[in-house]
Every structure is written in structure tokens, then in C-alpha cells.
N, CA, C and O of each residue as an XYZ file, in Angstrom:
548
protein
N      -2.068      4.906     -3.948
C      -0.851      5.665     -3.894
C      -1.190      7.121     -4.110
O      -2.001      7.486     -4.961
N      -0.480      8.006     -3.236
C      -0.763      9.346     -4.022
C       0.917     10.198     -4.177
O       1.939     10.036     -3.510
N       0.651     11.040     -5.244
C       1.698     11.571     -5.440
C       1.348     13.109     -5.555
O       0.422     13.716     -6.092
N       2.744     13.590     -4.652
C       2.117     15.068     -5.127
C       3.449     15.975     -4.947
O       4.428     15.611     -4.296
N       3.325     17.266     -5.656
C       4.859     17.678     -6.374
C       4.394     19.755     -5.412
O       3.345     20.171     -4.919
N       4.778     19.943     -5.460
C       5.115     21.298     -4.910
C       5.754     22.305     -6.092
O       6.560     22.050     -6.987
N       5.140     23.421     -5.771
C       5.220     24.784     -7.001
C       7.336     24.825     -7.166
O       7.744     25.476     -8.128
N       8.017     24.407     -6.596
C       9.777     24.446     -6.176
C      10.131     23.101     -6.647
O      11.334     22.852     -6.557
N       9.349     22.124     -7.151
C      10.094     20.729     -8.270
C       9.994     19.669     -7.119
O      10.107     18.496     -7.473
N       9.827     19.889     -5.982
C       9.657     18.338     -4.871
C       8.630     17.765     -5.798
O       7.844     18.274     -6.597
N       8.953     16.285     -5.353
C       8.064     15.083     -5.985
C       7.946     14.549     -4.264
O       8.866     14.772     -3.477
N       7.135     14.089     -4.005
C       6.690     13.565     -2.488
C       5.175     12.989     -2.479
O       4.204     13.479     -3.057
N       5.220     11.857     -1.701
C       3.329     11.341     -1.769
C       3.891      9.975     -0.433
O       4.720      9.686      0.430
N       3.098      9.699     -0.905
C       2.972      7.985      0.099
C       1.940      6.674     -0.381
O       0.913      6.788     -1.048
N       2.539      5.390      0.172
C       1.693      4.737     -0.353
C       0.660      4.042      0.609
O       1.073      3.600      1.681
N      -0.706      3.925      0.258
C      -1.092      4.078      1.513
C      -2.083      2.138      1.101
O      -2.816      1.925      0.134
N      -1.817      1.416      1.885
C      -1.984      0.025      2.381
C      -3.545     -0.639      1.892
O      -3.830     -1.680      1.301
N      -4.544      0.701      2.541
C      -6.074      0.127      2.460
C      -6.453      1.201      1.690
O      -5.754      2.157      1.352
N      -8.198      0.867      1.305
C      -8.734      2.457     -0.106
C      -8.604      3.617      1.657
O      -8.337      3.556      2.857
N      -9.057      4.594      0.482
C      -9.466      5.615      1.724
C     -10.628      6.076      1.969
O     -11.150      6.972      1.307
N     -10.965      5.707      2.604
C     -12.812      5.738      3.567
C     -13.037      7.200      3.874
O     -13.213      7.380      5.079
N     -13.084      8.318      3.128
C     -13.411      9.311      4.194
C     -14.429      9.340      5.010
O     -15.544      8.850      4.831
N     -13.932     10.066      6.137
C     -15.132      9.820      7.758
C     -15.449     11.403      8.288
O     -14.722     12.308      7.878
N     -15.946     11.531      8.701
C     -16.616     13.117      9.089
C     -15.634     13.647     10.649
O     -15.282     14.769     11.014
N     -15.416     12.158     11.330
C     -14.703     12.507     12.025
C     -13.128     11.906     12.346
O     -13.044     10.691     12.163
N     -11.893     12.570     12.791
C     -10.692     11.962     12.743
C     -10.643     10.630     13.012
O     -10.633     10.103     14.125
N     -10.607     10.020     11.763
C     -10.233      8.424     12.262
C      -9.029      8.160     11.593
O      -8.893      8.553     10.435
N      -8.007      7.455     12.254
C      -6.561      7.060     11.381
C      -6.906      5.780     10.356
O      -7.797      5.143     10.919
N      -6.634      5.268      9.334
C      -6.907      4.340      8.841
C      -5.731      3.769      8.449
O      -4.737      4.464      8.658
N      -5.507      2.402      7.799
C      -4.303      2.278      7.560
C      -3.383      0.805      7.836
O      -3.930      0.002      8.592
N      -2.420      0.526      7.431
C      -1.334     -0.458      8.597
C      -0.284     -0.304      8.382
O      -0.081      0.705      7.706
N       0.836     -1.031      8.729
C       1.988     -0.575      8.984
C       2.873     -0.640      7.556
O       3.958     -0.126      7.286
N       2.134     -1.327      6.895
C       2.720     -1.035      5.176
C       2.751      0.168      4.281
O       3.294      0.230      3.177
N       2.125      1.071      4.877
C       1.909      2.176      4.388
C       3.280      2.910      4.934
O       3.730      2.600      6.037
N       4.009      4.033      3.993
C       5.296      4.493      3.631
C       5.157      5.932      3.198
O       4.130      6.075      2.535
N       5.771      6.921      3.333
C       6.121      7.953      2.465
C       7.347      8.143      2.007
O       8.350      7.459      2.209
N       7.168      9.474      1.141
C       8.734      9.257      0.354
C       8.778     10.518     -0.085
O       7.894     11.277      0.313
N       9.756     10.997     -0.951
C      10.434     12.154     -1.278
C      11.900     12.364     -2.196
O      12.845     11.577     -2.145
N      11.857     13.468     -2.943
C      12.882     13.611     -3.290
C      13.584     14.922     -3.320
O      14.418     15.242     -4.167
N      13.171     15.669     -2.307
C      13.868     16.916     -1.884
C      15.071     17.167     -2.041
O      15.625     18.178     -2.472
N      15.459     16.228     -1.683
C      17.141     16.181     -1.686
C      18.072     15.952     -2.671
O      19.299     15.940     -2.575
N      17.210     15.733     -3.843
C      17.819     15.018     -5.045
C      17.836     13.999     -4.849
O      18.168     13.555     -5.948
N      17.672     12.860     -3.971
C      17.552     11.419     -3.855
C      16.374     11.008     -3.594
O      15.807     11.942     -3.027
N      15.541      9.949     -3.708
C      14.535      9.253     -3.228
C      14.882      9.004     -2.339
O      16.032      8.612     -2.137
N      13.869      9.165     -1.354
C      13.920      8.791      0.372
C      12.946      8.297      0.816
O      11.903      8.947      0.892
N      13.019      7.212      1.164
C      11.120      6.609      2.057
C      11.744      6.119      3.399
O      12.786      5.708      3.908
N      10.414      6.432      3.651
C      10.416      6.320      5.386
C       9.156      5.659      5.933
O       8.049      6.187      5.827
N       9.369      4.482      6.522
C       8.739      3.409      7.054
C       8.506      3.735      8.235
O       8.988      4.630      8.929
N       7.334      2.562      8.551
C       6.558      3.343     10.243
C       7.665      2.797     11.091
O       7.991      1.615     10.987
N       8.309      3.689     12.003
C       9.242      4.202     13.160
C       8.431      3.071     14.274
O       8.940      2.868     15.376
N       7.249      2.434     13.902
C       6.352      1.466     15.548
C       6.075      2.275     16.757
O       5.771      1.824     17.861
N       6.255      3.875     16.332
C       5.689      4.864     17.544
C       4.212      5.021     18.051
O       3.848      5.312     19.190
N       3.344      4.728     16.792
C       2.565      5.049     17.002
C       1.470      4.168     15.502
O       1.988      3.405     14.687
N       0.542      4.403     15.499
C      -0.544      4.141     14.379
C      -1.370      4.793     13.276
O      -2.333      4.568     12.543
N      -0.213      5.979     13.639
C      -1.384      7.343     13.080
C      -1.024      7.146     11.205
O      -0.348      8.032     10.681
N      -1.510      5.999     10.362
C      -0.964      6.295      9.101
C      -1.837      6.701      8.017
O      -1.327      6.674      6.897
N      -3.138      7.100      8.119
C      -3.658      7.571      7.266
C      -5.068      8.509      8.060
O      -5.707      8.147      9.048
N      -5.198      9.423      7.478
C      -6.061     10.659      8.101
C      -7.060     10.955      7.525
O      -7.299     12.147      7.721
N      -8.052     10.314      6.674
C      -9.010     11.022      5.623
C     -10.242     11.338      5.873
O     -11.143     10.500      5.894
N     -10.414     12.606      6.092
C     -11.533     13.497      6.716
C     -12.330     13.967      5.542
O     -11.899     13.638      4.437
N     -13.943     15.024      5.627
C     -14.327     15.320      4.525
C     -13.540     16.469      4.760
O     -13.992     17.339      4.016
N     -12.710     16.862      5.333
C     -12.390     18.511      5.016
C     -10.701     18.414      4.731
O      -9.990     19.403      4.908
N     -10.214     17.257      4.323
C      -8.673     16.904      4.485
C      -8.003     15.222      4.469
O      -8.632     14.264      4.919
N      -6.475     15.113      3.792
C      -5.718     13.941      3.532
C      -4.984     14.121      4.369
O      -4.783     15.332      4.452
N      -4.253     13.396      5.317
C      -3.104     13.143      6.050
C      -2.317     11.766      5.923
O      -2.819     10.655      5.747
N      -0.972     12.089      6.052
C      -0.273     10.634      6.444
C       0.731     10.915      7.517
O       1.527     11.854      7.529
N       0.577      9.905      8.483
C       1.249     10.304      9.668
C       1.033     10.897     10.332
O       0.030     11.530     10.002
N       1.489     11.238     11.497
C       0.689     12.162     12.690
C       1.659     12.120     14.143
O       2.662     11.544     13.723
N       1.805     12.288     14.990
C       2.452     12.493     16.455
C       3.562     14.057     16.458
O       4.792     14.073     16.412
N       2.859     14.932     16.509
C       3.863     15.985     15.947
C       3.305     16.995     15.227
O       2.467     17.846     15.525
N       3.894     16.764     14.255
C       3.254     16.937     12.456
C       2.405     15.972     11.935
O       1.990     14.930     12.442
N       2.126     16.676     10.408
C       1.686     15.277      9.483
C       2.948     15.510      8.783
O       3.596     16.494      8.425
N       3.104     13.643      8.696
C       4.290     13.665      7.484
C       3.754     14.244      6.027
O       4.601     14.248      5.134
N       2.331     14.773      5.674
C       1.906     15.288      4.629
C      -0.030     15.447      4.499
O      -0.873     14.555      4.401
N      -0.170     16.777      4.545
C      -0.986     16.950      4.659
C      -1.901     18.064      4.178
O      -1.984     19.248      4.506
N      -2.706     17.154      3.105
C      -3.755     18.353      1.978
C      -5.265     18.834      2.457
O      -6.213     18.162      2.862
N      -5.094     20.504      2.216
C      -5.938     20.546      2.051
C      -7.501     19.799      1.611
O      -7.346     18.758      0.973
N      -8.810     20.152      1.842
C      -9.773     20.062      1.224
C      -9.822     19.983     -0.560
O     -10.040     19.046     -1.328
N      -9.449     21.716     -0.822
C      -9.273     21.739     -2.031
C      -8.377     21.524     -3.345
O      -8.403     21.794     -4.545
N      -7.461     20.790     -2.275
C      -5.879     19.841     -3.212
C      -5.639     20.990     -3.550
O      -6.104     21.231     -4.665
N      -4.812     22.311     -2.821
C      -4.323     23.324     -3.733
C      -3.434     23.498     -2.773
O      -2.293     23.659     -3.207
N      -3.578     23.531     -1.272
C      -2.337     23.683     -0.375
C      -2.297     22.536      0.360
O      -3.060     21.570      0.380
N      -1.171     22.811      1.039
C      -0.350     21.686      2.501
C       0.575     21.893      3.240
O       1.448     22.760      3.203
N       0.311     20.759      4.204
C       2.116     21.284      4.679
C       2.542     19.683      5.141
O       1.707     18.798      5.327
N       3.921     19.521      5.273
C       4.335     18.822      5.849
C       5.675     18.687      7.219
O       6.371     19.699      7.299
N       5.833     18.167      7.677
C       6.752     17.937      9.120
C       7.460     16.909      9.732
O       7.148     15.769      9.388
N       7.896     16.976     10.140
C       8.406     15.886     10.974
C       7.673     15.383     12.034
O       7.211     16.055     12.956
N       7.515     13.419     11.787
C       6.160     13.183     12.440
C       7.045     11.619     13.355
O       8.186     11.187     13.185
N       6.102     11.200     14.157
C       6.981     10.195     15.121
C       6.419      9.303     13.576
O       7.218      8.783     12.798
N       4.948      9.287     13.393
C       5.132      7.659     12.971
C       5.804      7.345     11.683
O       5.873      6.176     11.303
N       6.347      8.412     10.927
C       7.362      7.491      9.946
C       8.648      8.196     10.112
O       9.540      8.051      9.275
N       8.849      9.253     11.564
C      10.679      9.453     11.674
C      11.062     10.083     10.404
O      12.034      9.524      9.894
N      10.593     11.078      9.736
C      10.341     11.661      8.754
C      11.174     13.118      8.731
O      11.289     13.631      9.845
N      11.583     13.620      7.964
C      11.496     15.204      8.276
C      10.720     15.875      6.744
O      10.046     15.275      5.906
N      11.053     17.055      6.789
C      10.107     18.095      5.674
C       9.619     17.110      4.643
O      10.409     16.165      4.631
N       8.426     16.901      3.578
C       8.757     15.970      2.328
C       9.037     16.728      0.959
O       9.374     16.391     -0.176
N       8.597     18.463      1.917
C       8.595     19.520      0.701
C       9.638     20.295      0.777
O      10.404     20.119      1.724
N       9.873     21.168     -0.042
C      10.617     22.572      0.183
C      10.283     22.960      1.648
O      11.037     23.091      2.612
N       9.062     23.091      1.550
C       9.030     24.262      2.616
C       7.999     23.428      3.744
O       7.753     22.252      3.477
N       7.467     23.960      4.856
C       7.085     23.111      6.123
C       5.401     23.295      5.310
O       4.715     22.274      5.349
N       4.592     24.903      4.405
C       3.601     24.739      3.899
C       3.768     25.075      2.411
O       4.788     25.696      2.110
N       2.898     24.746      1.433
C       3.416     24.491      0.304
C       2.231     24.781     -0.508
O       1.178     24.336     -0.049
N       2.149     25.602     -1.912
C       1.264     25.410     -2.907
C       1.222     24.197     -3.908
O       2.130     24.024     -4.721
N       0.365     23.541     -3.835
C       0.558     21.928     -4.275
C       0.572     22.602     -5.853
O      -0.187     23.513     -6.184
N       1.715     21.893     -6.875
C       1.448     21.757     -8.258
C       0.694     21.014     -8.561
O      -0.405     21.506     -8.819
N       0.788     19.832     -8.671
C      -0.230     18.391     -8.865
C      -0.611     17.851     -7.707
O      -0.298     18.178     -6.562
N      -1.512     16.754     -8.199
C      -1.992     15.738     -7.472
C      -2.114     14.573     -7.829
O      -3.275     14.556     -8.237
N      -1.475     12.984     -8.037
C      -1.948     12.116     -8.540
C      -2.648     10.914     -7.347
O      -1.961     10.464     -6.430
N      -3.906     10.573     -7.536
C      -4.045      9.936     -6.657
C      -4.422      8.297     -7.301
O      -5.553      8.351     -7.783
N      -3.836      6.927     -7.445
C      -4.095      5.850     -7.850
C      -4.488      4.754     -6.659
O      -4.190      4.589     -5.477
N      -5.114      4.267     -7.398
C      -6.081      3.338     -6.694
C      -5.776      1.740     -7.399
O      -5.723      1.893     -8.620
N      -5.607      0.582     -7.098
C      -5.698     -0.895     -7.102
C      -6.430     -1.783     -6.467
O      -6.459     -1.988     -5.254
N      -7.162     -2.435     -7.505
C      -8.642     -2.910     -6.872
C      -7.720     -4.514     -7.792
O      -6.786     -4.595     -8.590
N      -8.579     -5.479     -7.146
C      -8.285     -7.303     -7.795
C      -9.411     -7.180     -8.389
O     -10.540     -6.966     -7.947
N      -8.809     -7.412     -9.980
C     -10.103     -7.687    -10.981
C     -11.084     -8.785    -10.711
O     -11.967     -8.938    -11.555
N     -11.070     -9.563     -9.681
C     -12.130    -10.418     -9.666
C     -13.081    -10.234     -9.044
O     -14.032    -10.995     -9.218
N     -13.182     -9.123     -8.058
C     -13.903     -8.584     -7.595
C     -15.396     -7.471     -8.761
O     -16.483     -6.909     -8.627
N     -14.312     -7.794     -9.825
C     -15.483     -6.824    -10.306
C     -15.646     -7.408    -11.801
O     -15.813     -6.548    -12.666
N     -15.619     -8.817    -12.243
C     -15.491     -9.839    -13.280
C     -16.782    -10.560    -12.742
O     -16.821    -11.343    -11.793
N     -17.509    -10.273    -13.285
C     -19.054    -11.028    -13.215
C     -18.266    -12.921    -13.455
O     -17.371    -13.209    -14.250
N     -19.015    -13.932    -12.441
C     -18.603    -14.910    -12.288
C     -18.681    -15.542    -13.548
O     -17.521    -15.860    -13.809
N     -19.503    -15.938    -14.576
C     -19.735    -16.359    -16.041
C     -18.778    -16.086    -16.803
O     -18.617    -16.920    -17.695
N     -17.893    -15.015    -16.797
C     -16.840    -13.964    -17.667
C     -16.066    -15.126    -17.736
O     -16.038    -15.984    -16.853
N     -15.308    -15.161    -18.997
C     -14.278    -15.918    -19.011
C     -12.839    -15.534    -19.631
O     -12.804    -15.186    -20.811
N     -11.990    -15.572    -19.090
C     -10.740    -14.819    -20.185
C     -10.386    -15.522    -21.594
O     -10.146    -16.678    -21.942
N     -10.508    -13.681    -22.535
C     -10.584    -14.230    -23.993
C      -8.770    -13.692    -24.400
O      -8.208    -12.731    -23.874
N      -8.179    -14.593    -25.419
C      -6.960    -14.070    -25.725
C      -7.233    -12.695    -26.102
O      -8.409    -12.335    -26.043
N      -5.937    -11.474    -26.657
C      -6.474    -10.380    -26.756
C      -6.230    -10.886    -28.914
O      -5.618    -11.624    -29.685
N      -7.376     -9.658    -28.831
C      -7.159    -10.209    -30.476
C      -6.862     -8.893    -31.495
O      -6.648     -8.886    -32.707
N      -6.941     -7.694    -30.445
C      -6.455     -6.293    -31.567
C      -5.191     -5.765    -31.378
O      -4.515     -5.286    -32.289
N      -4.736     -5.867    -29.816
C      -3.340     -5.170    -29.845
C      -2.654     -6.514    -28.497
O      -3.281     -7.040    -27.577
N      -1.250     -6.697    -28.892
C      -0.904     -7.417    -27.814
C      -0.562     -6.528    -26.371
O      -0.052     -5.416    -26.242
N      -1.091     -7.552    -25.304
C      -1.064     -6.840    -24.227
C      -2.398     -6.461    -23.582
O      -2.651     -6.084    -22.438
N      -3.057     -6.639    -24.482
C      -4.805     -5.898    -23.928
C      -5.764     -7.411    -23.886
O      -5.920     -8.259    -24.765
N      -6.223     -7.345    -22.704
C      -7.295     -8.309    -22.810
C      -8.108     -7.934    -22.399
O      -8.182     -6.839    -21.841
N      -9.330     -9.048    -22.604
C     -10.849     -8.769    -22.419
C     -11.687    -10.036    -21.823
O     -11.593    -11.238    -22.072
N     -12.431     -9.406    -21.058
C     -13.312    -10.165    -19.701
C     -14.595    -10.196    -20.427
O     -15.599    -10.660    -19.886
């Protein structure tokens, strides 16, 4: 998931389906589960792929994108400090920011991996025994 807020109080990001592979050259990555969203308006707004096109994730070494035919429905810089965003066919989108380019305030970018992938096979689950809620592999 990434989230990211603009220097004018927008909250706006997207959630994006697969990790992100950066590639040296434009490759879209992605599937049709992937979404953006916004709250420009004072409301939360997400916007699902429109089936125009495939363009849902953009990750270059010099740049993040989501969406594409047009505009990007959101799109960072290299150095996560600027962007802009637009109105794009594949999520039927308009602005996600104040403005069409934007000085990024934050950046949050989260990631979800299945713990079993990374639970050595022997591991076995132990109850938690210092705070409830916490366990240990």
C-alpha cells in the first residue's frame, strides 16, 4: 500500500495487488485489484480499474506510478519529494491532489508478506507469554 499526503492536507495513495519489482525499463506491473483513493474532497473516494486498459503499476529506477492512459493517476518522483497526478483511463480518476503537481509531505509505503514464507519449517507456534497479543515463532 502506499500513502501519500501533499504540503495543502490531501491524503491520497493506492493499493497496489503484487510487491514492486523495480525495472530499468517501463514495465506496468500489477492486476486489476489494485485501486486508488483520495480525500480531496473531504470524502474518501476510490477508484477501481475502469477495464480500459492495464497500466496499474509503473515502478522504474527513476520513478512510482499508478495508472496510466492520459495521466498517471499518481506519480512520484525518484526522490519522494515531488509529483503529480491526473486524470487517467485506467482507474476513471480525476486530480488525487490539490493541485495536477504537488510537493509531497509524506510518504508511507507498506508492504504484506505470509509469514510462512519466512518461518523456518521446524518453528513451531509458542503461546505469547509477556504481553497478550504478541507471539513468537
Amino acid at each position: 500500500m502506499q500513502v501519500t499526503g501533499d504540503t495543502k492536507g490531501a491524503v491520497f495513495g493506492g493499493l497496489l495487488s503484487a510487491p514492486l519489482m523495480p525495472t530499468p525499463k517501463k514495465k506496468y506491473q500489477g492486476t486489476s485489484e489494485t485501486f486508488v483513493f483520495t480525500d480531496v474532497s473531504g470524502q474518501p473516494e476510490l477508484y477501481h480499474p475502469t477495464g480500459a486498459n492495464r497500466y496499474f503499476v509503473l515502478c522504474t529506477n527513476d520513478a512510482l506510478a499508478l495508472g496510466g492512459g492520459g495521466h498517471f493517476a499518481l506519480h512520484l518522483d525518484n526522490d519522494l519529494l515531488t509529483g503529480s497526478s491526473g486524470s487517467c483511463a485506467t482507474f476513471g480518476n480525476m486530480c488525487l491532489a490539490h493541485s495536477e503537481d504537488f510537493i509531497v509531505k509524506n510518504v508511507e509505503l507498506w508492504g504484506f508478506a505470509h509469514s510462512s514464507r519466512y518461518v523456518p519449517r521446524a518453528a513451531s507456534f509458542k503461546e505469547p507469554t509477556e504481553a497478550p497479543g504478541v507471539c513468537r515463532w
